[in-house]
Amino acid sequence: MKKPFLGSRDTAVKLDKLRQYLQQYSTALQNKKFARVYIDAFAGSGTRTEVRRALPLFSEGATEDEEIDTPGSARIALSIDPPFDLVALIEEDREKCDELEKLKLEFPDRQIVVRHGDANSYVRQICSALRWHRPSGSLLGMRGVIFLDPFGMEVEWSTVEAIAATHALDCWYFFPLSGLYRNAPHNPAKLDPHKEASLDRVLGASDWRTRWYDHPVEPLTLFETKTQAVRRADVDAIEGYVKERLETVFEGLVMEPYRLNHNGGAPLASLFFAVSNPQTKAVDLARRIVSYILK
């Protein structure tokens, strides 16, 4: 059974920024000789059920919490007009995937592909299988947008590389910032092989060990005789490192991220936008649209 989501304001902000970009992107490319593709790698069910907390009214006590269904990323993408020529929705949860199949029936005139399974495998398969660039003598190539919104640290770096290698996809990546610094504790002694492997898989590099750690500090008390290594990189530095990593593969553009927070204010994730197409026209168009959206 679908669990209601106790949503934060920033969750709605994230989806609204995606909606704005998809609308402007599809409009800008509608008369170009490209088929427009949208890929949602962690599509969910297509609908978000939020719980809105009831507030006391005139000190007479609270009424019951209210559950409200709002569009998720998949439904938002399908509502864009002019529509995308192909929409690919990927979801590992069987129940949510069934909901996507029902959503697909609401748009019988649209080309919608629903896939149940691992997002990393399917995204890499799509990126390598589709003919993004015009074959000789053909009038049609493909351009598109991919949305990576994992629950945690599921996105593998090889998947990011495959997206960048298309030179045709713009990528919105809801990067799990809180998961990153949870797996990189202040005390390096608390790093275990599992956490290190997770960080390597997500970041596609191992130099975070020296970039974030191995900085000796003075003893914390008079009784300590040895210096200790701690994680010196704060959330800003970790976020900056992620941007550096994305810039190693996305040849077009990587914008400064938009930070999103938990309800209590702690950092939740960083919404990154990257362009794989290195052509000046593609980069300039994306920059014009996104500079306003990410303000």
Coordinates of C-alpha atoms in Angstrom, one line a residue:
M1 CA 0.0 0.0 0.0
K2 CA 1.3 3.5 -0.9
K3 CA 2.5 5.3 2.2
P4 CA 1.6 9.0 2.4
F5 CA 4.6 11.3 2.2
L6 CA 5.1 13.9 4.9
G7 CA 6.4 16.4 2.3
S8 CA 8.6 19.4 2.8
R9 CA 8.1 22.6 0.9
D10 CA 11.4 21.9 -0.9
T11 CA 10.0 18.7 -2.4
A12 CA 7.3 20.7 -4.2
V13 CA 10.0 23.2 -5.2
K14 CA 12.1 20.5 -6.8
L15 CA 9.2 19.2 -8.9
D16 CA 8.2 22.7 -9.9
K17 CA 11.7 23.5 -11.2
L18 CA 11.6 20.3 -13.2
R19 CA 8.2 21.2 -14.6
Q20 CA 9.4 24.7 -15.6
Y21 CA 12.4 23.3 -17.5
L22 CA 10.4 20.6 -19.3
Q23 CA 7.9 23.1 -20.5
Q24 CA 10.4 25.6 -21.8
Y25 CA 12.6 22.9 -23.2
S26 CA 9.8 21.2 -25.1
T27 CA 8.6 24.5 -26.4
A28 CA 12.0 25.6 -27.6
L29 CA 12.6 22.4 -29.5
Q30 CA 9.2 21.8 -30.9
N31 CA 10.1 23.1 -34.4
K32 CA 13.6 21.6 -34.5
K33 CA 14.4 18.4 -36.3
F34 CA 14.8 16.4 -33.2
A35 CA 12.6 13.9 -31.4
R36 CA 12.2 14.9 -27.8
V37 CA 12.7 12.3 -25.2
Y38 CA 12.0 12.3 -21.4
I39 CA 13.5 9.6 -19.2
D40 CA 12.4 9.3 -15.5
A41 CA 14.8 6.8 -13.9
F42 CA 13.0 6.6 -10.5
A43 CA 9.5 7.4 -11.6
G44 CA 7.6 6.3 -8.6
S45 CA 3.9 5.9 -9.1
G46 CA 3.3 9.1 -10.9
T47 CA 1.4 10.6 -8.0
R48 CA 2.7 11.9 -4.6
T49 CA 0.4 11.6 -1.6
E50 CA 1.3 14.3 0.9
V51 CA 0.2 14.5 4.5
R52 CA -0.6 18.1 5.5
R53 CA -0.5 18.5 9.2
A54 CA -3.6 19.9 10.8
L55 CA -3.1 23.1 12.9
P56 CA -5.1 24.0 16.0
L57 CA -7.8 26.6 15.2
F58 CA -8.5 29.2 17.9
S59 CA -6.9 26.9 20.5
E60 CA -9.8 24.4 20.1
G61 CA -7.5 21.5 19.1
A62 CA -6.3 20.1 15.8
T63 CA -8.5 18.6 13.2
E64 CA -7.4 15.4 11.4
D65 CA -4.3 15.4 9.1
E66 CA -5.3 15.7 5.5
E67 CA -3.9 13.5 2.7
I68 CA -3.6 15.2 -0.7
D69 CA -2.6 13.6 -4.0
T70 CA -0.3 15.8 -6.1
P71 CA 1.4 15.1 -9.5
G72 CA 4.7 13.3 -9.3
S73 CA 7.5 13.8 -11.9
A74 CA 6.0 11.2 -14.4
R75 CA 2.6 12.8 -14.5
I76 CA 4.2 16.3 -14.7
A77 CA 6.2 15.2 -17.7
L78 CA 3.2 13.8 -19.4
S79 CA 1.3 17.0 -18.9
I80 CA 3.8 19.1 -20.9
D81 CA 2.4 20.7 -24.0
P82 CA 3.8 20.4 -26.7
P83 CA 4.3 16.8 -25.6
F84 CA 7.5 14.8 -25.6
D85 CA 7.7 12.3 -28.5
L86 CA 8.8 9.5 -26.2
V87 CA 8.5 9.2 -22.4
A88 CA 10.4 6.4 -20.6
L89 CA 9.4 5.6 -17.0
I90 CA 11.5 3.3 -14.9
E91 CA 10.6 2.0 -11.5
E92 CA 11.9 -0.9 -9.5
D93 CA 8.9 -1.2 -7.1
R94 CA 6.3 -3.6 -8.6
E95 CA 3.3 -1.8 -7.1
K96 CA 4.4 1.6 -8.2
C97 CA 5.2 0.2 -11.7
D98 CA 1.6 -1.1 -11.9
E99 CA 0.4 2.5 -11.1
L100 CA 2.6 3.8 -14.0
E101 CA 0.9 1.3 -16.3
K102 CA -2.4 2.7 -15.3
L103 CA -1.1 6.2 -15.9
K104 CA 0.0 5.2 -19.3
L105 CA -3.6 4.3 -20.2
E106 CA -4.6 7.9 -19.6
F107 CA -2.5 8.9 -22.5
P108 CA -3.4 6.4 -25.3
D109 CA -2.1 8.6 -28.1
R110 CA 1.4 9.0 -26.5
Q111 CA 4.5 6.8 -26.9
I112 CA 5.2 5.8 -23.3
V113 CA 7.5 3.0 -22.3
V114 CA 7.2 1.6 -18.7
R115 CA 10.0 -0.6 -17.4
H116 CA 10.1 -2.5 -14.2
G117 CA 13.6 -3.1 -12.8
D118 CA 16.9 -1.6 -11.9
A119 CA 17.2 2.1 -13.1
N120 CA 21.0 1.9 -13.6
S121 CA 20.7 -1.0 -16.0
Y122 CA 17.8 0.5 -18.0
V123 CA 19.3 4.0 -18.2
R124 CA 22.6 2.6 -19.5
Q125 CA 20.7 0.5 -22.0
I126 CA 18.6 3.4 -23.3
C127 CA 21.6 5.7 -23.5
S128 CA 23.6 3.2 -25.6
A129 CA 20.6 1.9 -27.7
L130 CA 18.9 5.0 -28.9
R131 CA 20.3 6.8 -32.0
W132 CA 20.7 10.3 -30.5
H133 CA 22.4 11.8 -33.4
R134 CA 21.2 12.0 -37.0
P135 CA 22.4 9.2 -39.2
S136 CA 23.6 10.2 -42.6
G137 CA 20.7 11.2 -44.8
S138 CA 18.2 11.3 -41.9
L139 CA 16.3 14.4 -40.8
L140 CA 15.7 13.2 -37.2
G141 CA 18.0 12.9 -34.3
M142 CA 17.1 12.8 -30.6
R143 CA 17.4 15.2 -27.7
G144 CA 16.1 14.8 -24.3
V145 CA 15.9 15.3 -20.6
I146 CA 16.6 12.7 -17.9
F147 CA 15.5 13.1 -14.2
L148 CA 17.5 11.2 -11.6
D149 CA 15.6 11.3 -8.3
P150 CA 16.8 8.3 -6.3
F151 CA 15.5 7.4 -2.8
G152 CA 19.1 7.2 -1.6
M153 CA 22.5 6.5 -3.1
E154 CA 21.3 4.2 -5.9
V155 CA 22.7 6.0 -8.9
E156 CA 26.0 4.5 -10.0
W157 CA 28.7 6.6 -11.5
S158 CA 28.8 4.4 -14.6
T159 CA 25.1 5.5 -15.2
V160 CA 26.1 9.2 -15.0
E161 CA 28.9 8.5 -17.5
A162 CA 26.5 6.8 -19.9
I163 CA 24.1 9.9 -19.8
A164 CA 27.0 12.3 -20.4
A165 CA 28.3 10.1 -23.3
T166 CA 25.1 10.6 -25.3
H167 CA 26.0 14.3 -25.9
A168 CA 22.2 14.7 -26.3
L169 CA 20.6 14.6 -22.8
D170 CA 20.2 17.3 -20.2
C171 CA 20.3 15.9 -16.7
W172 CA 18.5 16.9 -13.6
Y173 CA 20.1 15.0 -10.7
F174 CA 18.6 15.2 -7.2
F175 CA 21.8 14.2 -5.5
P176 CA 21.5 12.6 -2.1
L177 CA 23.7 15.0 -0.1
S178 CA 22.5 13.8 3.3
G179 CA 23.3 10.2 2.4
L180 CA 26.7 11.3 1.3
Y181 CA 27.8 12.9 4.5
R182 CA 26.1 10.2 6.6
N183 CA 28.3 7.7 4.8
A184 CA 31.3 9.9 5.3
P185 CA 31.4 10.3 9.1
H186 CA 33.6 12.9 10.8
N187 CA 35.7 10.2 12.4
P188 CA 37.4 8.2 9.6
A189 CA 37.6 5.2 12.0
K190 CA 33.9 4.8 11.6
L191 CA 34.3 4.3 7.8
D192 CA 33.7 0.7 7.0
P193 CA 34.3 -1.1 3.7
H194 CA 30.6 -1.0 2.8
K195 CA 30.4 2.8 3.2
E196 CA 33.6 3.4 1.3
A197 CA 32.3 1.2 -1.5
S198 CA 29.0 3.1 -1.6
L199 CA 30.9 6.4 -1.9
D200 CA 33.2 5.1 -4.6
R201 CA 30.2 3.7 -6.6
V202 CA 28.3 7.0 -6.4
L203 CA 31.2 9.4 -7.0
G204 CA 33.2 7.3 -9.4
A205 CA 36.4 8.2 -7.7
S206 CA 38.4 7.4 -4.5
D207 CA 40.2 10.7 -4.0
W208 CA 37.5 11.9 -1.6
R209 CA 39.5 10.0 1.1
T210 CA 42.3 12.5 0.8
R211 CA 40.2 15.5 -0.1
W212 CA 37.9 15.1 2.8
Y213 CA 40.1 13.4 5.4
D214 CA 43.7 12.9 6.6
H215 CA 44.0 16.4 7.9
P216 CA 45.7 16.2 11.3
V217 CA 44.4 18.5 14.0
E218 CA 45.7 19.4 17.4
P219 CA 44.8 17.1 20.4
L220 CA 41.3 17.9 21.7
T221 CA 42.3 17.7 25.4
L222 CA 45.4 18.0 27.5
F223 CA 45.5 14.2 27.9
E224 CA 45.7 13.4 24.2
T225 CA 49.2 13.1 22.9
K226 CA 48.5 12.2 19.3
T227 CA 46.9 14.2 16.6
Q228 CA 43.7 12.9 15.0
A229 CA 42.4 12.8 11.5
V230 CA 38.8 14.0 11.0
R231 CA 36.6 14.9 8.1
R232 CA 37.4 18.5 7.4
A233 CA 35.0 18.8 4.4
D234 CA 31.7 20.4 5.4
V235 CA 28.5 20.1 3.5
D236 CA 29.5 22.9 1.1
A237 CA 32.8 21.3 0.4
I238 CA 31.2 17.9 -0.3
E239 CA 28.7 19.5 -2.6
G240 CA 31.4 21.3 -4.4
Y241 CA 33.3 18.1 -4.9
V242 CA 30.2 16.5 -6.5
K243 CA 30.0 19.4 -8.9
E244 CA 33.7 18.8 -9.8
R245 CA 33.0 15.2 -10.5
L246 CA 30.1 16.0 -12.7
E247 CA 32.2 18.4 -14.7
T248 CA 34.7 15.7 -15.5
V249 CA 32.1 13.9 -17.7
F250 CA 29.5 16.5 -18.8
E251 CA 31.2 18.5 -21.6
G252 CA 28.5 21.1 -22.0
L253 CA 27.6 22.6 -18.6
V254 CA 27.2 21.9 -14.9
M255 CA 25.2 24.6 -13.1
E256 CA 25.7 25.6 -9.4
P257 CA 23.2 23.3 -7.5
Y258 CA 20.1 24.3 -5.7
R259 CA 20.2 23.1 -2.1
L260 CA 17.1 21.5 -0.7
N261 CA 16.5 20.8 3.0
H262 CA 14.6 18.6 5.4
N263 CA 11.6 20.0 7.1
G264 CA 13.9 20.8 10.1
G265 CA 16.4 22.7 8.0
A266 CA 19.2 20.2 7.7
P267 CA 20.6 19.7 4.1
L268 CA 18.7 17.0 2.2
A269 CA 19.9 17.0 -1.3
S270 CA 21.4 19.1 -4.1
L271 CA 19.5 19.6 -7.3
F272 CA 22.1 19.6 -10.0
F273 CA 21.6 20.4 -13.7
A274 CA 24.1 19.3 -16.3
V275 CA 24.2 19.4 -20.1
S276 CA 25.9 16.6 -22.0
N277 CA 25.8 18.4 -25.4
P278 CA 28.9 20.5 -25.9
Q279 CA 27.6 22.5 -28.8
T280 CA 27.4 26.2 -28.0
K281 CA 23.7 26.6 -29.1
A282 CA 22.6 23.8 -26.8
V283 CA 24.6 25.1 -23.8
D284 CA 23.4 28.7 -24.3
L285 CA 19.8 27.6 -24.5
A286 CA 20.0 25.5 -21.4
R287 CA 21.9 28.2 -19.5
R288 CA 19.2 30.8 -20.4
I289 CA 16.4 28.6 -19.1
V290 CA 18.1 27.2 -16.0
S291 CA 19.7 30.4 -14.8
Y292 CA 16.2 31.8 -14.0
I293 CA 14.8 28.5 -12.7
L294 CA 17.6 27.8 -10.2
K295 CA 17.6 31.3 -8.7

